[in-house]
Amino acid sequence: MNKFKIFSMALIATTIAKAQDLEPAKKAIDAEQFEKAKSLLKSIIQSKPSNGKATFLLGTIYLKQNISDSASIYFQKGLAASEGARLNNIGLGQLDLDANNKVAAQAKFDLVIKELKKKDTEEYVYIARAYMNADKPDYKSAITILTKAAATNPNDAQVQLALGDAYYGDKNQNDSYVAYRNAYQFDSTLIRAKMQLGVLLKGAKAYTEAVKAYNEVISINPNYGPVYRELAETHYLWANNVPKTYDENIKKALSFYEKYMSLTDYSINSRMRHADFLILAKDYKALELEANKMKELDGVNPRILRYLGYSSYENGNTDAALEALQKFTSNPSNKIIPRDYLYLGQVKIKKGTSADGKSVDPTQLASGIVDLKKAVEMEPLAANEFNEIGKKLYDQKAFAAAAAVFELAVTNPNSKNYLIDNFYLGNSLYYDNTRKDVVKPDPIALQKADVAFGNVITASPTTQDAYVFRARTNKLLENDDMMAKYYEDYLRVVTEKGAEEVTKNKAKFMEAYNNIAAVYANSDKAKAVEYFNKTLALDPANEYALSSIKLLTKK
């Protein structure tokens, strides 16, 4: 009996020791100090190759860093370990999910589950996180697994934390809040759960309350890096949702992200996360500096080309941007995102547009539009970005290029900018056909403009300028009857808005009266004179109205 007791105590001591070996690495992972965690785990694996949990944790870090080859190597190595080998099937299962092979993933998860005892929950948490961290997250599957684990062990803080993440991903704020609150109550050292309560407030746009929640976390542990990342992201969202605070909040956001970096690490992967945030914050000068620092650290990492491409374009170096982005997107092994094609398209269009905006290289324009289409094919919501791209070209008076972008933008009727994009499309086509160097307006382009203005009027019948530009467009098309109709519609819409609006639009009223009168001049002289007199009521010295009446009333 004594021998058995001694053996049991020795076994327990060994188990505790092995668990403690991993604790610093797990804490480093939670603190997002991934390079530190990798170093700790590699040291454990080197001294204890049988530790399958260490290989699993190391593999998951590589998955977080999008280095799937290294992740797979460690998961495969872990399968041969004598301790914790089954966890590595979870890692391999996530790789299957990333490859969109749910059947293979489920088979691996089932291998893990069938070996579990009733009170085991850790494996369920890791399986759930595999579903949540996959390239295409499946939060409902994660919730199903975690609900089962919570039923077995309702006071497990890690289960509740993961359940909070799953509900949050599934856009269930209420249940997410309960789970995070439970997690922190069950384990007050789990400050990530407390931080996530602030994240919920951030998602609800309660930015002041979110910052207060994060400050409570800082008061517990001022060196907890992730809370500064959340502060950075909260101030970024605050800046964008409350424009009058933009400068102040963006400055705070960038400062907090620097703090986050100082508390995690300045590895190439951390710098990439920083670069991604600089893109969101539109700090392209800092992005270019960061990209060049990364190039010094790891000159062969292809993602650096992305950052160089973006920053070079925004900082006015079109040639460098084109070279970097073409090199990056032409390599099939690189993980291309829609924004890569958005930038490449813009670069090509800018490259092909003359400095004064009056001429556009049709080959460069066509190639740029192809890239923009690729972005939308990858992510339809990318069409929302076309408004800003097109407006830049429009403001430069590069109307042909702007029209090409807006024509692509309006192919998505669900775009949040659909109405204004149609207006800009019509205007771009109209102005492109009224340039001084245009010998004869393009009727096909003007018909597209007419349709675009019609789309605006259908969606928003009180948008008065759409009627004016539709009338002007039909004048260029020499469609006098429709021109007169749209001017009449304009007069009606503005008049219905009241005398003050009429006064503000005096010049356009005279434009409408004179053009309607000109149409009647050939068929109803009395009506024509009536409209010219309306012009003179606003401007008694209007030369066109005076001379026209003189001609019409001449005997």
XYZ file of C-alpha atoms in Angstrom:
555
model
C 0.000 0.000 0.000
C 2.802 2.379 0.964
C 4.571 1.697 -2.298
C 1.352 2.426 -4.185
C 0.922 5.704 -2.335
C 4.491 6.713 -3.010
C 4.092 5.810 -6.668
C 0.836 7.772 -6.904
C 2.339 10.843 -5.271
C 5.343 10.648 -7.574
C 3.035 10.413 -10.584
C 1.020 13.406 -9.401
C 4.194 15.414 -8.786
C 5.499 14.552 -12.262
C 2.178 15.524 -13.866
C 2.122 18.844 -12.018
C 5.727 19.535 -12.994
C 4.970 18.904 -16.657
C 1.918 21.141 -16.505
C 3.996 23.873 -14.874
C 6.562 23.569 -17.670
C 3.919 24.773 -20.102
C 2.405 27.522 -17.968
C 4.926 30.267 -18.870
C 4.431 29.468 -22.564
C 0.634 29.514 -22.222
C 0.806 32.855 -20.399
C 3.044 34.233 -23.157
C 0.532 33.062 -25.796
C -2.330 34.745 -23.938
C -0.229 37.928 -23.673
C 0.394 37.679 -27.468
C 4.131 37.404 -26.878
C 4.356 34.783 -29.573
C 8.102 34.815 -30.164
C 8.719 34.347 -26.450
C 6.192 31.504 -26.364
C 7.778 29.833 -29.384
C 11.194 29.967 -27.748
C 9.852 28.450 -24.517
C 8.010 25.675 -26.333
C 10.960 24.787 -28.550
C 13.096 24.500 -25.436
C 10.547 22.148 -23.845
C 10.327 20.021 -26.996
C 14.098 19.797 -27.213
C 14.402 18.609 -23.612
C 11.201 16.494 -23.672
C 10.427 15.292 -27.227
C 7.587 13.210 -25.779
C 5.588 16.336 -24.863
C 2.859 16.333 -27.506
C 1.025 19.258 -25.933
C 4.061 21.482 -26.423
C 4.187 20.647 -30.133
C 0.458 21.327 -30.389
C 0.764 24.738 -28.754
C 3.741 25.584 -30.954
C 1.804 24.536 -34.032
C -1.149 26.736 -33.050
C 1.161 29.750 -32.791
C 2.363 29.113 -36.325
C -1.279 28.894 -37.419
C -1.927 32.299 -35.802
C 1.023 33.636 -37.779
C -0.272 32.100 -41.031
C 2.751 29.814 -41.331
C 0.816 26.634 -42.037
C 3.805 24.575 -43.244
C 5.589 24.906 -39.902
C 2.321 24.275 -38.049
C 1.792 21.023 -39.937
C 5.344 19.851 -39.228
C 4.897 20.268 -35.474
C 1.433 18.718 -35.428
C 2.746 15.672 -37.296
C 5.680 15.444 -34.904
C 3.316 15.673 -31.952
C 1.254 12.698 -33.116
C 4.235 10.472 -32.339
C 4.636 11.855 -28.809
C 3.813 9.685 -25.826
C 2.005 12.468 -23.945
C -0.784 14.661 -25.283
C -0.453 13.314 -28.807
C -4.184 13.480 -29.518
C -4.213 17.286 -29.266
C -2.235 17.454 -32.494
C -5.151 15.931 -34.372
C -7.043 19.090 -33.441
C -4.339 21.221 -35.065
C -4.378 19.054 -38.186
C -8.169 19.318 -38.121
C -7.941 23.092 -38.301
C -5.665 22.776 -41.307
C -8.375 20.622 -42.895
C -10.954 23.313 -42.118
C -8.696 25.914 -43.741
C -8.592 23.658 -46.801
C -12.419 23.514 -46.706
C -12.352 19.777 -45.926
C -14.853 19.569 -43.085
C -15.219 15.786 -43.337
C -11.505 15.195 -42.740
C -11.502 17.713 -39.895
C -14.468 16.066 -38.190
C -12.815 12.659 -38.463
C -9.750 13.993 -36.631
C -11.852 15.682 -33.980
C -13.792 12.441 -33.460
C -10.511 10.601 -32.828
C -9.820 13.021 -29.995
C -13.328 13.001 -28.522
C -13.659 9.226 -28.338
C -10.691 9.049 -25.946
C -12.020 11.691 -23.543
C -13.252 11.053 -20.028
C -16.471 12.590 -18.729
C -14.835 15.562 -17.005
C -12.336 16.350 -19.780
C -12.971 19.810 -21.228
C -9.620 21.114 -22.485
C -9.852 19.195 -25.765
C -13.368 20.522 -26.392
C -12.063 24.067 -25.941
C -9.274 23.495 -28.474
C -11.661 21.899 -30.990
C -14.027 24.843 -30.615
C -11.158 27.261 -31.153
C -10.145 25.345 -34.279
C -13.626 26.043 -35.650
C -13.408 29.715 -34.624
C -9.858 30.284 -35.901
C -10.345 28.593 -39.266
C -10.155 30.735 -42.396
C -13.958 30.421 -42.581
C -15.030 30.516 -38.917
C -17.859 28.223 -37.848
C -19.110 29.726 -34.613
C -22.239 27.604 -34.373
C -20.225 24.373 -34.347
C -17.989 25.883 -31.682
C -21.024 26.802 -29.568
C -22.407 23.255 -29.856
C -19.142 21.723 -28.645
C -18.644 24.224 -25.829
C -22.228 23.903 -24.611
C -21.580 20.175 -24.192
C -18.371 20.888 -22.287
C -20.122 23.464 -20.074
C -22.820 20.941 -19.199
C -20.110 18.571 -17.976
C -18.092 21.187 -16.115
C -20.077 24.452 -15.769
C -17.410 26.165 -13.635
C -14.548 25.757 -16.110
C -13.291 29.308 -16.789
C -11.583 28.400 -20.082
C -14.807 26.826 -21.386
C -16.716 29.997 -20.491
C -14.068 32.225 -22.104
C -14.197 30.225 -25.325
C -18.000 30.208 -25.185
C -17.926 34.003 -24.887
C -15.726 34.206 -27.984
C -18.021 31.839 -29.889
C -21.176 33.773 -29.011
C -19.414 37.039 -29.872
C -18.423 35.657 -33.266
C -22.026 34.538 -33.775
C -23.186 38.106 -32.966
C -24.956 37.061 -29.771
C -23.931 39.881 -27.448
C -26.089 38.896 -24.477
C -24.896 35.295 -24.127
C -21.345 36.406 -24.872
C -21.487 38.869 -21.955
C -22.790 36.168 -19.572
C -20.030 33.752 -20.593
C -17.225 36.324 -20.202
C -18.605 37.414 -16.839
C -18.776 33.795 -15.694
C -15.227 33.118 -16.866
C -13.837 36.010 -14.825
C -15.899 35.068 -11.780
C -14.635 31.490 -11.941
C -10.995 32.607 -12.362
C -10.111 36.188 -11.443
C -6.616 35.736 -12.918
C -8.172 35.323 -16.366
C -8.067 39.007 -17.239
C -8.619 38.325 -20.945
C -12.226 37.545 -19.984
C -12.499 40.918 -18.233
C -10.917 42.609 -21.258
C -13.494 40.992 -23.545
C -16.274 42.740 -21.609
C -14.708 45.936 -22.944
C -14.605 44.443 -26.434
C -18.379 43.939 -26.250
C -18.796 47.620 -25.417
C -16.536 48.502 -28.348
C -18.774 46.448 -30.643
C -21.799 48.339 -29.314
C -20.025 51.649 -30.141
C -20.010 52.559 -26.436
C -16.444 53.791 -26.748
C -16.210 55.771 -23.510
C -17.456 52.783 -21.512
C -15.122 50.437 -23.408
C -12.088 52.568 -22.553
C -13.189 52.600 -18.914
C -13.398 48.780 -18.961
C -9.907 48.501 -20.473
C -8.518 50.851 -17.841
C -9.850 48.501 -15.170
C -7.801 45.717 -16.775
C -4.718 47.963 -16.825
C -5.193 48.707 -13.123
C -4.919 44.943 -12.506
C -2.002 44.344 -14.862
C -0.477 47.383 -16.609
C 1.818 45.095 -18.622
C -0.940 43.070 -20.270
C -0.235 43.831 -23.921
C -3.538 42.816 -25.603
C -5.507 45.470 -23.716
C -3.469 48.197 -25.456
C -4.247 46.626 -28.837
C -7.926 46.769 -27.940
C -7.537 50.394 -26.871
C -5.890 51.140 -30.211
C -8.693 49.477 -32.161
C -11.373 51.169 -30.060
C -9.915 54.637 -30.644
C -9.594 53.820 -34.353
C -13.299 52.928 -34.562
C -14.174 55.963 -32.444
C -12.285 58.197 -34.866
C -14.097 56.800 -37.882
C -17.569 56.779 -36.361
C -17.307 60.250 -34.809
C -15.435 62.245 -37.504
C -15.016 65.392 -35.396
C -12.801 63.351 -33.040
C -10.777 61.776 -35.860
C -7.415 63.491 -35.335
C -7.445 63.095 -31.556
C -8.525 59.453 -31.586
C -6.249 58.334 -34.417
C -3.304 59.834 -32.529
C -4.325 57.869 -29.420
C -4.887 54.718 -31.473
C -1.387 54.820 -32.935
C 0.125 55.551 -29.516
C -1.652 52.607 -27.898
C -0.570 50.295 -30.709
C 3.043 51.302 -30.131
C 2.531 50.464 -26.446
C 1.122 47.086 -27.467
C 4.173 46.426 -29.621
C 6.536 47.321 -26.781
C 4.837 44.796 -24.489
C 4.737 41.959 -27.017
C 7.679 41.830 -29.425
C 9.117 43.493 -32.512
C 9.395 40.318 -34.547
C 8.549 40.263 -38.242
C 5.067 38.892 -37.465
C 4.399 41.589 -34.873
C 5.586 44.239 -37.289
C 3.167 42.835 -39.849
C 0.294 43.148 -37.382
C 1.450 46.722 -36.776
C 1.583 47.359 -40.515
C -1.973 46.043 -40.905
C -3.118 48.508 -38.256
C -1.254 51.384 -39.923
C -3.203 50.612 -43.105
C -6.463 50.899 -41.173
C -5.290 54.146 -39.592
C -4.112 55.411 -43.013
C -0.703 56.377 -41.637
C 1.184 55.610 -44.838
C 4.374 57.459 -43.914
C 4.723 55.242 -40.841
C 3.740 52.218 -42.936
C 6.556 52.865 -45.396
C 9.046 53.144 -42.505
C 7.735 49.905 -40.983
C 7.901 48.132 -44.345
C 11.524 49.111 -44.797
C 12.349 47.926 -41.252
C 10.729 44.590 -42.079
C 12.730 44.408 -45.264
C 15.917 44.720 -43.202
C 14.733 41.925 -40.874
C 13.431 39.562 -43.529
C 13.995 40.722 -47.075
C 12.402 37.627 -48.621
C 9.029 37.688 -46.817
C 6.528 38.357 -49.628
C 4.017 40.261 -47.462
C 6.536 43.084 -47.190
C 5.857 43.758 -50.869
C 2.214 44.378 -49.974
C 3.117 47.030 -47.431
C 5.683 48.629 -49.742
C 3.106 48.667 -52.531
C 0.369 50.273 -50.448
C 2.601 52.889 -48.834
C 4.450 53.751 -52.056
C 1.154 54.397 -53.829
C -0.228 56.562 -51.033
C 3.056 58.472 -50.759
C 3.100 59.239 -54.480
C 5.660 56.739 -55.784
C 3.570 55.018 -58.468
C 6.422 53.116 -60.122
C 7.635 51.550 -56.863
C 4.047 50.651 -55.964
C 3.431 49.017 -59.322
C 6.633 46.984 -59.133
C 5.943 45.754 -55.574
C 2.282 44.870 -56.098
C 2.772 43.160 -59.446
C 5.532 41.044 -57.952
C 3.384 40.164 -54.936
C 0.140 39.320 -56.767
C 1.843 37.381 -59.574
C 3.133 34.735 -57.155
C 0.410 32.052 -56.787
C 1.822 30.897 -53.449
C 1.081 34.276 -51.820
C -2.172 34.683 -49.926
C -3.805 37.486 -51.918
C -6.556 39.559 -50.320
C -9.090 41.813 -52.106
C -7.285 44.999 -50.993
C -4.191 43.882 -52.941
C -6.164 44.037 -56.182
C -7.855 47.284 -55.116
C -4.442 48.908 -54.797
C -3.005 47.315 -57.924
C -5.996 48.538 -59.908
C -5.576 52.068 -58.562
C -1.858 52.053 -59.305
C -2.405 51.043 -62.932
C -5.142 53.641 -63.422
C -2.964 56.363 -61.881
C -0.006 55.237 -63.966
C -2.096 55.547 -67.120
C -3.701 58.909 -66.298
C -1.988 62.123 -67.396
C -1.058 64.697 -64.757
C -3.877 67.036 -65.862
C -6.375 64.147 -65.936
C -7.397 64.875 -69.524
C -6.033 61.704 -71.093
C -5.982 58.078 -69.999
C -3.992 55.202 -71.467
C -6.801 52.786 -72.437
C -4.576 49.736 -71.898
C -3.596 50.734 -68.350
C -7.190 51.725 -67.564
C -8.578 48.411 -68.810
C -5.952 46.448 -66.870
C -6.687 48.444 -63.715
C -10.421 47.808 -64.011
C -9.724 44.064 -64.384
C -7.877 44.153 -61.054
C -10.710 46.037 -59.367
C -13.119 43.399 -60.678
C -10.932 40.682 -59.158
C -11.240 42.409 -55.783
C -15.052 42.372 -56.024
C -15.100 38.753 -57.151
C -13.131 37.846 -54.012
C -15.260 40.037 -51.755
C -18.416 41.798 -53.065
C -18.219 44.350 -50.234
C -14.992 45.610 -51.814
C -17.301 47.586 -54.113
C -17.775 49.972 -51.193
C -14.159 51.069 -51.707
C -14.789 52.202 -55.284
C -16.487 55.378 -54.113
C -13.294 56.750 -52.586
C -11.188 55.558 -55.539
C -13.539 57.138 -58.058
C -13.861 60.396 -56.108
C -10.080 60.834 -56.091
C -10.058 60.583 -59.886
C -13.135 62.812 -60.156
C -11.523 65.522 -58.008
C -8.465 65.352 -60.283
C -10.850 65.904 -63.228
C -9.782 62.518 -64.626
C -13.400 61.975 -65.643
C -12.900 59.066 -68.058
C -11.028 57.044 -65.436
C -13.525 58.036 -62.719
C -16.410 56.936 -64.936
C -14.797 53.525 -65.481
C -14.496 53.025 -61.709
C -18.029 54.214 -60.931
C -19.456 52.085 -63.730
C -17.960 49.068 -61.963
C -19.165 50.326 -58.567
C -22.837 50.477 -59.567
C -22.875 46.840 -60.680
C -23.493 46.038 -56.997
C -26.954 47.430 -56.085
C -26.352 46.411 -52.447
C -23.333 48.690 -52.092
C -23.787 51.293 -49.354
C -22.667 53.936 -51.891
C -24.966 52.793 -54.708
C -26.919 56.069 -54.878
C -23.963 58.465 -54.776
C -21.917 56.229 -57.095
C -24.648 56.501 -59.733
C -24.610 60.268 -59.352
C -20.834 60.409 -59.748
C -21.023 58.022 -62.713
C -23.494 60.282 -64.479
C -21.476 63.406 -63.689
C -18.173 61.823 -64.776
C -19.619 60.789 -68.127
C -21.254 64.179 -68.596
C -18.132 66.199 -67.814
C -15.960 63.890 -69.898
C -18.164 64.795 -72.864
C -18.076 68.547 -72.240
C -14.307 68.960 -72.314
C -13.050 71.699 -74.621
C -11.140 69.178 -76.730
C -14.217 66.993 -77.365
C -15.222 67.342 -81.024
C -18.421 65.316 -80.782
C -20.010 63.939 -77.599
C -20.204 60.139 -77.276
C -23.910 59.197 -77.391
C -23.342 55.744 -75.835
C -21.527 57.270 -72.848
C -24.242 59.917 -72.466
C -26.975 57.279 -72.550
C -25.171 55.540 -69.672
C -25.146 58.869 -67.834
C -28.889 59.245 -68.439
C -29.512 55.784 -66.931
C -27.285 56.586 -63.933
C -29.180 59.797 -63.171
C -32.414 57.852 -63.599
C -31.230 55.371 -60.954
C -30.592 58.239 -58.547
C -34.040 59.739 -59.186
C -35.767 56.375 -58.721
C -34.012 55.759 -55.406
C -34.218 59.368 -54.200
C -36.841 61.442 -56.050
C -35.954 64.632 -54.143
C -32.293 64.694 -55.242
C -32.711 67.872 -57.283
C -29.327 68.020 -59.007
C -29.941 64.623 -60.602
C -32.740 66.262 -62.639
C -30.495 69.151 -63.711
C -27.700 66.884 -64.900
C -30.134 64.513 -66.585
C -31.568 67.499 -68.438
C -28.074 68.673 -69.457
C -27.193 65.162 -70.579
C -30.291 64.983 -72.789
C -29.404 68.382 -74.218
C -26.072 66.925 -75.360
C -27.994 63.982 -76.804
C -30.163 66.551 -78.645
C -33.224 64.987 -77.040
C -35.081 68.248 -76.501
C -38.398 66.874 -75.225
C -36.719 64.868 -72.443
C -34.423 67.761 -71.656
C -37.459 70.005 -71.093
C -39.197 67.320 -69.015
C -36.259 66.953 -66.599
C -35.867 70.702 -66.235
C -39.576 70.890 -65.405
C -39.105 68.108 -62.837
C -36.204 70.038 -61.338
C -38.295 73.201 -60.986
C -41.107 71.234 -59.329
C -38.859 69.401 -56.821
C -37.029 72.567 -55.725
C -40.219 74.646 -55.530
C -41.787 72.037 -53.262
C -38.863 72.493 -50.869
C -39.787 76.142 -50.297
C -38.833 79.715 -51.190
C -35.473 79.595 -49.444
C -34.329 76.658 -51.591
C -35.568 78.422 -54.728
C -33.551 81.526 -53.847
C -30.405 79.442 -53.342
C -30.829 77.923 -56.819
C -31.540 81.093 -58.791
C -28.912 80.394 -61.479
C -30.194 76.883 -62.148
C -33.792 78.135 -62.294
C -32.788 80.574 -65.028
C -30.925 77.761 -66.812
C -34.075 75.632 -66.685
C -36.400 78.455 -67.814
C -34.161 79.405 -70.757
C -33.750 75.835 -71.990
C -37.455 75.008 -71.667
C -38.255 78.266 -73.504
C -35.836 77.320 -76.298
C -37.729 74.060 -76.840
C -41.086 75.874 -77.017
C -39.642 78.509 -79.367
C -40.237 76.261 -82.375
C -43.751 75.127 -81.467
C -45.387 77.575 -79.054
C -43.916 81.077 -79.101
C -46.253 82.381 -76.424
C -45.157 79.599 -74.056
C -41.527 80.322 -74.898
C -41.960 84.020 -74.093
C -43.678 83.039 -70.813
C -40.608 81.066 -69.705
C -38.151 83.733 -70.828
C -40.107 86.242 -68.762
C -39.690 83.943 -65.731
C -35.952 84.269 -66.277
C -36.213 88.061 -66.492
C -38.194 88.112 -63.243
C -35.087 86.702 -61.590
C -32.560 88.658 -63.672
C -33.976 91.589 -65.683
C -30.661 91.985 -67.517
C -30.389 88.347 -68.711
C -29.047 88.833 -72.240
C -30.188 85.455 -73.628
C -33.779 85.910 -72.455
C -33.946 89.542 -73.675
C -32.576 88.782 -77.144
C -34.740 85.669 -77.506
C -37.951 87.517 -76.594
C -36.987 90.224 -79.064
C -36.670 87.643 -81.823
C -39.875 85.820 -80.880
C -41.993 88.985 -80.722
C -40.524 90.585 -83.833
C -43.226 91.214 -86.451
